Amino acid sequence: MAGTVTVPGASVPSTPLLKDELDIVIPTIRNLDFLEMWRPFFQPYHLIIVQDGDPTKTIKVPEGFDYELYNRNDINRILGPKASCISFKDSACRCFGYMVSKKKYIYTIDDDCFVAKDPSGKDINALEQHIKNLLSPSTPFFFNTLYDPYREGADFVRGYPFSLREGAHTAVSHGLWLNIPDYDAPTQLVKPKERNERYVDAVMTIPKGTLFPMCGMNLAFDRNLIGPAMYFGLMGDGQPIGRYDDMWAGWCVKVICDHLSLGVKTGLPYIWHSKASNPFVNLKKEYKGIFWQEDIIPFFQNVTIPKECDTVQKCYIYLSGQVKEKLGKIDPYFVKLADAMVTWIEAWDELNPTAAAAENGKAK
């Protein structure tokens, strides 16, 4: 059952950034012992834990954390028939946490992700870096060859238009991983021992018109700017595809951000990805997606959202119609997915009526 638990704990840094404006969303099927390592960085914040799998199983959370925990029974109770849009037996269930949050910002992390160290050996406060990324502008309209011009010690290079130097609001901060790379199953199979040991000290804006494979294990976003588009699709139990949940969300988000002149950053911060998933299990989940993405990518590259769509919800509903019309020809799954996209928006607006009213007012 969902509940809120607050227990006094160890000392934490004073005045953490956005303490009352950010929720940390964690999908899990196991006890959250990994939070002990993150305690110095996460303890001041509110956690939303989305329990996947058997709802009768008890998930243990270390003492000292302020959290809500939702299992499948809670999701069904809160959303009713619309709970069909939330995946089961797949980490895509995390997006339910985005929906029930009431904060402006979201950080989501997987339970096999640990604190990484920078080249000097210092622990990386991934959450702090994500917040810095979100609070500074992006440069989606013109690439700066020194990467993030707003970072200390950098600036806009010669030839960068002054008219674009104010940048755009940042909607998404996409972090990376040391140790186990986020590879697909075929790459895992041919490079089973490969590890990412390269620490690149850079943050860059993904240019307008360029898609990217978004990974959900170390991700932050501005819920007010792009939240309704952060739907991780229908994956897992009863679906013909898995491990494309975050990428589907990323493609939808990027197209909508481009349309609404919002920015998406990638690079720092790094986390330490501790566990490689089974490549044979992954291949079974991915194999249809590996074929389908050859049609999905051109679809997103070529879709044009009408200028009348001036809210995230309107953009997303338009995208759902295009998914049904264009991708529905590939497989009936995409018709089902398009319907779930509409259901997701309806459920989001029901749980966030103030935000929905504001969006509707803006569209008038």
CSV table of C-alpha atoms in Angstrom, one decimal:
chain,number,residue,atom,x,y,z
A,1,MET,CA,0.0,0.0,0.0
A,2,ALA,CA,1.2,3.5,-0.7
A,3,GLY,CA,2.5,5.4,2.3
A,4,THR,CA,4.8,8.2,3.4
A,5,VAL,CA,7.6,7.4,5.8
A,6,THR,CA,10.0,10.0,7.3
A,7,VAL,CA,12.6,8.9,9.8
A,8,PRO,CA,15.4,11.1,11.2
A,9,GLY,CA,18.8,10.0,9.8
A,10,ALA,CA,22.4,10.9,9.4
A,11,SER,CA,23.6,14.4,8.8
A,12,VAL,CA,23.4,15.6,5.2
A,13,PRO,CA,24.8,18.6,3.4
A,14,SER,CA,23.1,21.9,4.2
A,15,THR,CA,20.8,23.6,1.8
A,16,PRO,CA,20.7,20.9,-1.0
A,17,LEU,CA,19.6,22.3,-4.3
A,18,LEU,CA,15.9,22.2,-5.1
A,19,LYS,CA,15.2,20.2,-1.9
A,20,ASP,CA,11.5,20.9,-2.0
A,21,GLU,CA,11.1,21.0,-5.7
A,22,LEU,CA,12.4,17.6,-6.8
A,23,ASP,CA,11.3,14.0,-6.5
A,24,ILE,CA,13.6,10.9,-7.0
A,25,VAL,CA,11.7,8.1,-8.8
A,26,ILE,CA,13.0,4.5,-8.5
A,27,PRO,CA,11.5,1.4,-10.1
A,28,THR,CA,12.4,-1.8,-8.3
A,29,ILE,CA,11.6,-5.4,-7.5
A,30,ARG,CA,14.0,-5.8,-4.6
A,31,ASN,CA,15.1,-4.2,-1.3
A,32,LEU,CA,16.7,-0.8,-1.8
A,33,ASP,CA,20.0,-1.4,-0.1
A,34,PHE,CA,21.8,0.6,-2.8
A,35,LEU,CA,20.4,3.8,-1.2
A,36,GLU,CA,22.9,3.5,1.6
A,37,MET,CA,25.6,4.5,-0.9
A,38,TRP,CA,23.5,7.4,-2.1
A,39,ARG,CA,22.5,8.6,1.4
A,40,PRO,CA,24.7,11.7,1.5
A,41,PHE,CA,23.1,12.9,-1.8
A,42,PHE,CA,19.6,11.6,-1.7
A,43,GLN,CA,18.5,11.7,1.9
A,44,PRO,CA,17.3,15.4,1.8
A,45,TYR,CA,14.9,14.6,-1.1
A,46,HIS,CA,11.5,12.8,-1.3
A,47,LEU,CA,11.6,9.4,-3.0
A,48,ILE,CA,8.8,7.8,-5.1
A,49,ILE,CA,9.4,4.1,-5.3
A,50,VAL,CA,7.4,2.2,-7.9
A,51,GLN,CA,7.4,-1.5,-7.0
A,52,ASP,CA,7.1,-3.8,-10.0
A,53,GLY,CA,6.1,-7.5,-10.0
A,54,ASP,CA,4.4,-9.2,-7.0
A,55,PRO,CA,2.5,-6.5,-5.0
A,56,THR,CA,2.5,-8.8,-1.9
A,57,LYS,CA,6.2,-8.8,-1.6
A,58,THR,CA,7.6,-6.4,1.0
A,59,ILE,CA,10.3,-4.0,-0.3
A,60,LYS,CA,12.7,-2.8,2.4
A,61,VAL,CA,13.9,0.8,2.4
A,62,PRO,CA,16.8,1.9,4.6
A,63,GLU,CA,15.9,4.1,7.5
A,64,GLY,CA,16.2,7.8,7.2
A,65,PHE,CA,14.6,8.3,3.8
A,66,ASP,CA,11.3,10.2,3.1
A,67,TYR,CA,9.4,8.1,0.6
A,68,GLU,CA,6.2,6.9,-0.9
A,69,LEU,CA,5.9,3.4,-2.2
A,70,TYR,CA,3.4,2.3,-4.9
A,71,ASN,CA,2.8,-1.3,-6.0
A,72,ARG,CA,0.6,-2.6,-8.8
A,73,ASN,CA,-2.5,-2.7,-6.5
A,74,ASP,CA,-2.0,1.0,-5.8
A,75,ILE,CA,-1.6,1.8,-9.5
A,76,ASN,CA,-4.9,-0.1,-10.2
A,77,ARG,CA,-6.6,1.7,-7.4
A,78,ILE,CA,-5.5,5.2,-8.3
A,79,LEU,CA,-5.9,4.9,-12.1
A,80,GLY,CA,-8.8,2.4,-12.4
A,81,PRO,CA,-9.2,1.3,-16.0
A,82,LYS,CA,-6.5,3.7,-17.1
A,83,ALA,CA,-4.0,1.6,-15.3
A,84,SER,CA,-3.7,-0.4,-18.5
A,85,CYS,CA,-1.3,2.3,-19.8
A,86,ILE,CA,1.3,1.5,-17.1
A,87,SER,CA,3.6,-1.4,-18.0
A,88,PHE,CA,3.9,-4.5,-15.7
A,89,LYS,CA,7.0,-6.5,-15.1
A,90,ASP,CA,9.2,-3.9,-16.7
A,91,SER,CA,11.1,-0.8,-15.5
A,92,ALA,CA,8.7,1.3,-17.7
A,93,CYS,CA,6.4,1.3,-14.7
A,94,ARG,CA,8.6,4.1,-13.3
A,95,CYS,CA,6.6,6.6,-15.3
A,96,PHE,CA,3.7,6.2,-12.9
A,97,GLY,CA,6.0,8.0,-10.4
A,98,TYR,CA,6.3,10.9,-12.8
A,99,MET,CA,2.5,11.1,-12.9
A,100,VAL,CA,1.8,11.1,-9.2
A,101,SER,CA,4.7,13.5,-8.3
A,102,LYS,CA,3.7,17.0,-7.5
A,103,LYS,CA,7.2,18.5,-7.8
A,104,LYS,CA,8.7,20.6,-10.6
A,105,TYR,CA,11.7,18.3,-11.2
A,106,ILE,CA,12.2,14.5,-11.4
A,107,TYR,CA,15.4,12.5,-11.2
A,108,THR,CA,15.1,8.8,-11.9
A,109,ILE,CA,17.7,6.1,-11.3
A,110,ASP,CA,17.9,2.3,-11.4
A,111,ASP,CA,18.6,0.2,-8.3
A,112,ASP,CA,21.8,-1.2,-9.8
A,113,CYS,CA,23.4,2.2,-10.2
A,114,PHE,CA,25.9,3.2,-7.7
A,115,VAL,CA,27.9,6.4,-6.9
A,116,ALA,CA,30.8,6.8,-9.4
A,117,LYS,CA,34.1,8.5,-8.9
A,118,ASP,CA,35.6,11.2,-11.0
A,119,PRO,CA,39.2,10.9,-12.2
A,120,SER,CA,40.5,12.5,-9.0
A,121,GLY,CA,38.8,9.8,-6.9
A,122,LYS,CA,36.0,12.0,-5.6
A,123,ASP,CA,32.5,10.7,-5.3
A,124,ILE,CA,30.2,12.2,-8.0
A,125,ASN,CA,27.0,13.9,-6.8
A,126,ALA,CA,25.0,12.9,-9.9
A,127,LEU,CA,21.9,14.6,-8.7
A,128,GLU,CA,23.6,18.0,-8.1
A,129,GLN,CA,25.1,17.9,-11.6
A,130,HIS,CA,21.7,17.1,-13.2
A,131,ILE,CA,20.2,20.0,-11.3
A,132,LYS,CA,22.9,22.3,-12.6
A,133,ASN,CA,22.2,21.1,-16.1
A,134,LEU,CA,18.5,21.7,-15.8
A,135,LEU,CA,18.9,25.2,-14.3
A,136,SER,CA,21.1,26.5,-17.0
A,137,PRO,CA,20.0,27.1,-20.6
A,138,SER,CA,20.5,24.8,-23.6
A,139,THR,CA,21.8,25.6,-27.1
A,140,PRO,CA,19.7,23.5,-29.5
A,141,PHE,CA,19.7,25.9,-32.4
A,142,PHE,CA,23.4,26.3,-33.0
A,143,PHE,CA,26.2,24.0,-31.8
A,144,ASN,CA,28.9,25.5,-29.5
A,145,THR,CA,32.2,23.7,-30.1
A,146,LEU,CA,33.2,24.3,-26.5
A,147,TYR,CA,30.1,22.3,-25.5
A,148,ASP,CA,28.3,24.0,-22.6
A,149,PRO,CA,29.0,27.7,-22.9
A,150,TYR,CA,27.3,28.5,-19.5
A,151,ARG,CA,29.8,26.3,-17.6
A,152,GLU,CA,32.5,28.0,-15.6
A,153,GLY,CA,35.6,28.4,-17.7
A,154,ALA,CA,33.8,28.2,-21.0
A,155,ASP,CA,31.9,30.6,-23.2
A,156,PHE,CA,30.4,31.0,-26.7
A,157,VAL,CA,33.1,30.7,-29.4
A,158,ARG,CA,33.8,33.1,-32.2
A,159,GLY,CA,31.1,33.0,-34.8
A,160,TYR,CA,28.3,32.0,-32.4
A,161,PRO,CA,25.3,34.3,-33.2
A,162,PHE,CA,24.7,36.8,-30.4
A,163,SER,CA,21.0,36.5,-31.0
A,164,LEU,CA,21.0,32.9,-29.9
A,165,ARG,CA,23.2,33.3,-26.8
A,166,GLU,CA,20.3,33.5,-24.3
A,167,GLY,CA,19.7,29.8,-25.2
A,168,ALA,CA,16.6,27.8,-24.5
A,169,HIS,CA,15.0,26.4,-21.4
A,170,THR,CA,16.4,22.9,-20.5
A,171,ALA,CA,13.8,20.2,-20.3
A,172,VAL,CA,16.0,17.1,-20.0
A,173,SER,CA,19.3,16.2,-18.5
A,174,HIS,CA,20.6,12.8,-19.8
A,175,GLY,CA,23.4,11.3,-17.7
A,176,LEU,CA,25.8,8.6,-18.6
A,177,TRP,CA,27.4,5.5,-16.9
A,178,LEU,CA,30.8,4.1,-16.1
A,179,ASN,CA,31.5,0.3,-16.0
A,180,ILE,CA,28.6,-1.6,-17.7
A,181,PRO,CA,27.6,0.3,-20.9
A,182,ASP,CA,24.0,0.6,-22.0
A,183,TYR,CA,24.4,-1.8,-25.0
A,184,ASP,CA,21.7,-3.8,-26.9
A,185,ALA,CA,21.8,-7.6,-26.7
A,186,PRO,CA,23.7,-8.2,-30.0
A,187,THR,CA,26.5,-5.8,-28.9
A,188,GLN,CA,26.5,-7.4,-25.4
A,189,LEU,CA,27.0,-10.8,-27.0
A,190,VAL,CA,30.0,-9.8,-29.1
A,191,LYS,CA,31.6,-7.7,-26.4
A,192,PRO,CA,30.7,-9.4,-23.2
A,193,LYS,CA,33.7,-8.1,-21.2
A,194,GLU,CA,33.7,-4.5,-22.5
A,195,ARG,CA,33.5,-1.8,-19.8
A,196,ASN,CA,33.2,1.9,-20.2
A,197,GLU,CA,36.2,3.5,-18.4
A,198,ARG,CA,36.2,6.8,-20.3
A,199,TYR,CA,35.2,9.8,-18.2
A,200,VAL,CA,34.5,12.7,-20.5
A,201,ASP,CA,34.2,15.9,-18.6
A,202,ALA,CA,31.5,17.5,-20.8
A,203,VAL,CA,27.9,18.4,-21.1
A,204,MET,CA,26.4,19.2,-24.5
A,205,THR,CA,23.0,20.1,-26.0
A,206,ILE,CA,21.7,17.6,-28.5
A,207,PRO,CA,21.0,19.8,-31.6
A,208,LYS,CA,17.5,20.5,-32.9
A,209,GLY,CA,16.5,17.8,-35.4
A,210,THR,CA,18.8,15.2,-34.0
A,211,LEU,CA,17.3,12.1,-32.2
A,212,PHE,CA,19.2,10.1,-29.6
A,213,PRO,CA,18.8,6.9,-27.6
A,214,MET,CA,17.6,8.0,-24.2
A,215,CYS,CA,18.5,5.8,-21.3
A,216,GLY,CA,16.3,6.0,-18.2
A,217,MET,CA,18.7,4.7,-15.6
A,218,ASN,CA,20.3,8.2,-14.9
A,219,LEU,CA,17.9,10.8,-16.1
A,220,ALA,CA,16.4,14.1,-14.9
A,221,PHE,CA,13.8,16.4,-16.4
A,222,ASP,CA,11.7,19.4,-15.8
A,223,ARG,CA,8.3,17.9,-15.1
A,224,ASN,CA,6.5,21.2,-15.8
A,225,LEU,CA,8.1,21.7,-19.2
A,226,ILE,CA,8.0,18.1,-20.6
A,227,GLY,CA,6.4,15.7,-18.0
A,228,PRO,CA,3.4,14.7,-20.0
A,229,ALA,CA,5.6,13.4,-22.8
A,230,MET,CA,7.7,11.2,-20.5
A,231,TYR,CA,5.6,8.1,-21.1
A,232,PHE,CA,7.7,4.9,-21.2
A,233,GLY,CA,5.2,3.1,-23.4
A,234,LEU,CA,3.7,-0.4,-23.2
A,235,MET,CA,6.5,-2.9,-22.4
A,236,GLY,CA,7.0,-6.1,-20.5
A,237,ASP,CA,4.3,-8.5,-19.5
A,238,GLY,CA,1.8,-9.2,-22.3
A,239,GLN,CA,3.7,-7.0,-24.8
A,240,PRO,CA,5.8,-8.1,-27.8
A,241,ILE,CA,8.7,-5.9,-26.9
A,242,GLY,CA,10.8,-4.7,-24.0
A,243,ARG,CA,13.9,-2.5,-23.3
A,244,TYR,CA,12.6,0.2,-25.6
A,245,ASP,CA,10.6,2.0,-23.0
A,246,ASP,CA,13.1,4.8,-22.3
A,247,MET,CA,14.1,5.1,-26.0
A,248,TRP,CA,10.4,5.5,-27.0
A,249,ALA,CA,10.0,8.2,-24.5
A,250,GLY,CA,13.2,9.9,-25.6
A,251,TRP,CA,12.1,10.0,-29.3
A,252,CYS,CA,8.7,11.4,-28.4
A,253,VAL,CA,10.3,13.9,-26.0
A,254,LYS,CA,13.0,15.1,-28.4
A,255,VAL,CA,10.5,15.7,-31.2
A,256,ILE,CA,8.3,17.7,-28.9
A,257,CYS,CA,11.2,19.6,-27.4
A,258,ASP,CA,12.3,20.6,-30.9
A,259,HIS,CA,8.8,21.7,-31.7
A,260,LEU,CA,8.4,23.8,-28.5
A,261,SER,CA,12.0,25.2,-28.6
A,262,LEU,CA,13.2,23.3,-25.5
A,263,GLY,CA,16.6,21.9,-24.9
A,264,VAL,CA,17.9,18.4,-24.1
A,265,LYS,CA,21.4,17.9,-22.6
A,266,THR,CA,23.6,14.8,-22.5
A,267,GLY,CA,26.9,14.0,-20.8
A,268,LEU,CA,27.7,14.6,-17.1
A,269,PRO,CA,26.9,13.3,-14.6
A,270,TYR,CA,28.2,9.7,-14.5
A,271,ILE,CA,26.9,6.9,-12.3
A,272,TRP,CA,28.5,3.5,-11.8
A,273,HIS,CA,26.3,0.8,-13.5
A,274,SER,CA,27.1,-2.3,-11.5
A,275,LYS,CA,25.3,-5.2,-13.1
A,276,ALA,CA,25.1,-6.5,-16.7
A,277,SER,CA,21.7,-7.9,-17.6
A,278,ASN,CA,21.5,-11.3,-19.4
A,279,PRO,CA,22.1,-10.7,-23.1
A,280,PHE,CA,20.0,-13.8,-24.1
A,281,VAL,CA,17.0,-12.5,-22.0
A,282,ASN,CA,17.6,-9.1,-23.5
A,283,LEU,CA,17.6,-10.4,-27.0
A,284,LYS,CA,14.3,-12.1,-26.5
A,285,LYS,CA,12.9,-8.7,-25.4
A,286,GLU,CA,14.5,-6.6,-28.0
A,287,TYR,CA,14.5,-8.6,-31.2
A,288,LYS,CA,11.3,-7.1,-32.7
A,289,GLY,CA,12.4,-3.7,-31.7
A,290,ILE,CA,15.7,-4.1,-33.5
A,291,PHE,CA,13.8,-4.6,-36.7
A,292,TRP,CA,11.0,-2.1,-36.0
A,293,GLN,CA,13.4,0.7,-35.1
A,294,GLU,CA,14.5,0.9,-38.7
A,295,ASP,CA,11.0,2.2,-39.4
A,296,ILE,CA,10.4,4.0,-36.1
A,297,ILE,CA,13.5,6.2,-36.4
A,298,PRO,CA,12.6,7.5,-39.9
A,299,PHE,CA,9.0,8.1,-38.6
A,300,PHE,CA,10.3,10.4,-35.8
A,301,GLN,CA,12.8,12.0,-38.1
A,302,ASN,CA,10.1,13.0,-40.6
A,303,VAL,CA,7.1,13.7,-38.4
A,304,THR,CA,6.0,17.4,-38.3
A,305,ILE,CA,3.9,18.7,-35.4
A,306,PRO,CA,1.5,21.4,-36.5
A,307,LYS,CA,2.1,24.9,-35.0
A,308,GLU,CA,-1.4,24.8,-33.4
A,309,CYS,CA,0.0,22.2,-31.0
A,310,ASP,CA,1.4,24.7,-28.4
A,311,THR,CA,1.3,22.4,-25.3
A,312,VAL,CA,3.0,19.2,-24.5
A,313,GLN,CA,-0.4,17.4,-24.2
A,314,LYS,CA,-1.5,18.6,-27.7
A,315,CYS,CA,1.8,17.6,-29.2
A,316,TYR,CA,1.6,14.2,-27.6
A,317,ILE,CA,-2.0,13.5,-28.7
A,318,TYR,CA,-1.0,14.5,-32.3
A,319,LEU,CA,2.0,12.1,-32.1
A,320,SER,CA,-0.3,9.3,-31.0
A,321,GLY,CA,-2.5,9.8,-34.0
A,322,GLN,CA,0.5,9.7,-36.3
A,323,VAL,CA,1.8,6.5,-34.5
A,324,LYS,CA,-1.5,4.8,-35.1
A,325,GLU,CA,-1.7,5.9,-38.8
A,326,LYS,CA,2.0,5.4,-39.8
A,327,LEU,CA,3.4,2.7,-37.5
A,328,GLY,CA,0.2,0.8,-37.1
A,329,LYS,CA,0.8,-0.6,-40.6
A,330,ILE,CA,3.9,-2.3,-39.3
A,331,ASP,CA,2.3,-4.2,-36.4
A,332,PRO,CA,-1.0,-4.0,-34.4
A,333,TYR,CA,1.1,-3.4,-31.3
A,334,PHE,CA,1.5,0.2,-32.4
A,335,VAL,CA,-2.2,0.7,-32.6
A,336,LYS,CA,-2.4,-0.5,-29.0
A,337,LEU,CA,0.5,1.7,-28.1
A,338,ALA,CA,-1.1,4.8,-29.7
A,339,ASP,CA,-4.3,4.2,-27.7
A,340,ALA,CA,-2.2,3.9,-24.5
A,341,MET,CA,-0.5,7.2,-25.3
A,342,VAL,CA,-3.9,8.9,-25.3
A,343,THR,CA,-4.9,7.0,-22.1
A,344,TRP,CA,-1.7,8.2,-20.5
A,345,ILE,CA,-2.4,11.9,-21.2
A,346,GLU,CA,-6.0,11.5,-19.9
A,347,ALA,CA,-4.7,9.9,-16.7
A,348,TRP,CA,-2.0,12.6,-16.3
A,349,ASP,CA,-4.5,15.4,-16.6
A,350,GLU,CA,-6.8,13.7,-14.1
A,351,LEU,CA,-4.1,13.5,-11.5
A,352,ASN,CA,-2.7,16.9,-12.4
A,353,PRO,CA,-5.8,19.0,-12.9
A,354,THR,CA,-4.2,22.4,-12.1
A,355,ALA,CA,-1.4,21.8,-14.7
A,356,ALA,CA,-3.9,20.6,-17.2
A,357,ALA,CA,-6.1,23.7,-16.7
A,358,ALA,CA,-3.0,25.9,-17.2
A,359,GLU,CA,-2.2,24.1,-20.4
A,360,ASN,CA,-5.7,24.4,-21.7
A,361,GLY,CA,-5.7,28.1,-20.8
A,362,LYS,CA,-2.4,28.6,-22.6
A,363,ALA,CA,-3.8,26.9,-25.7
A,364,LYS,CA,-6.8,29.3,-26.0
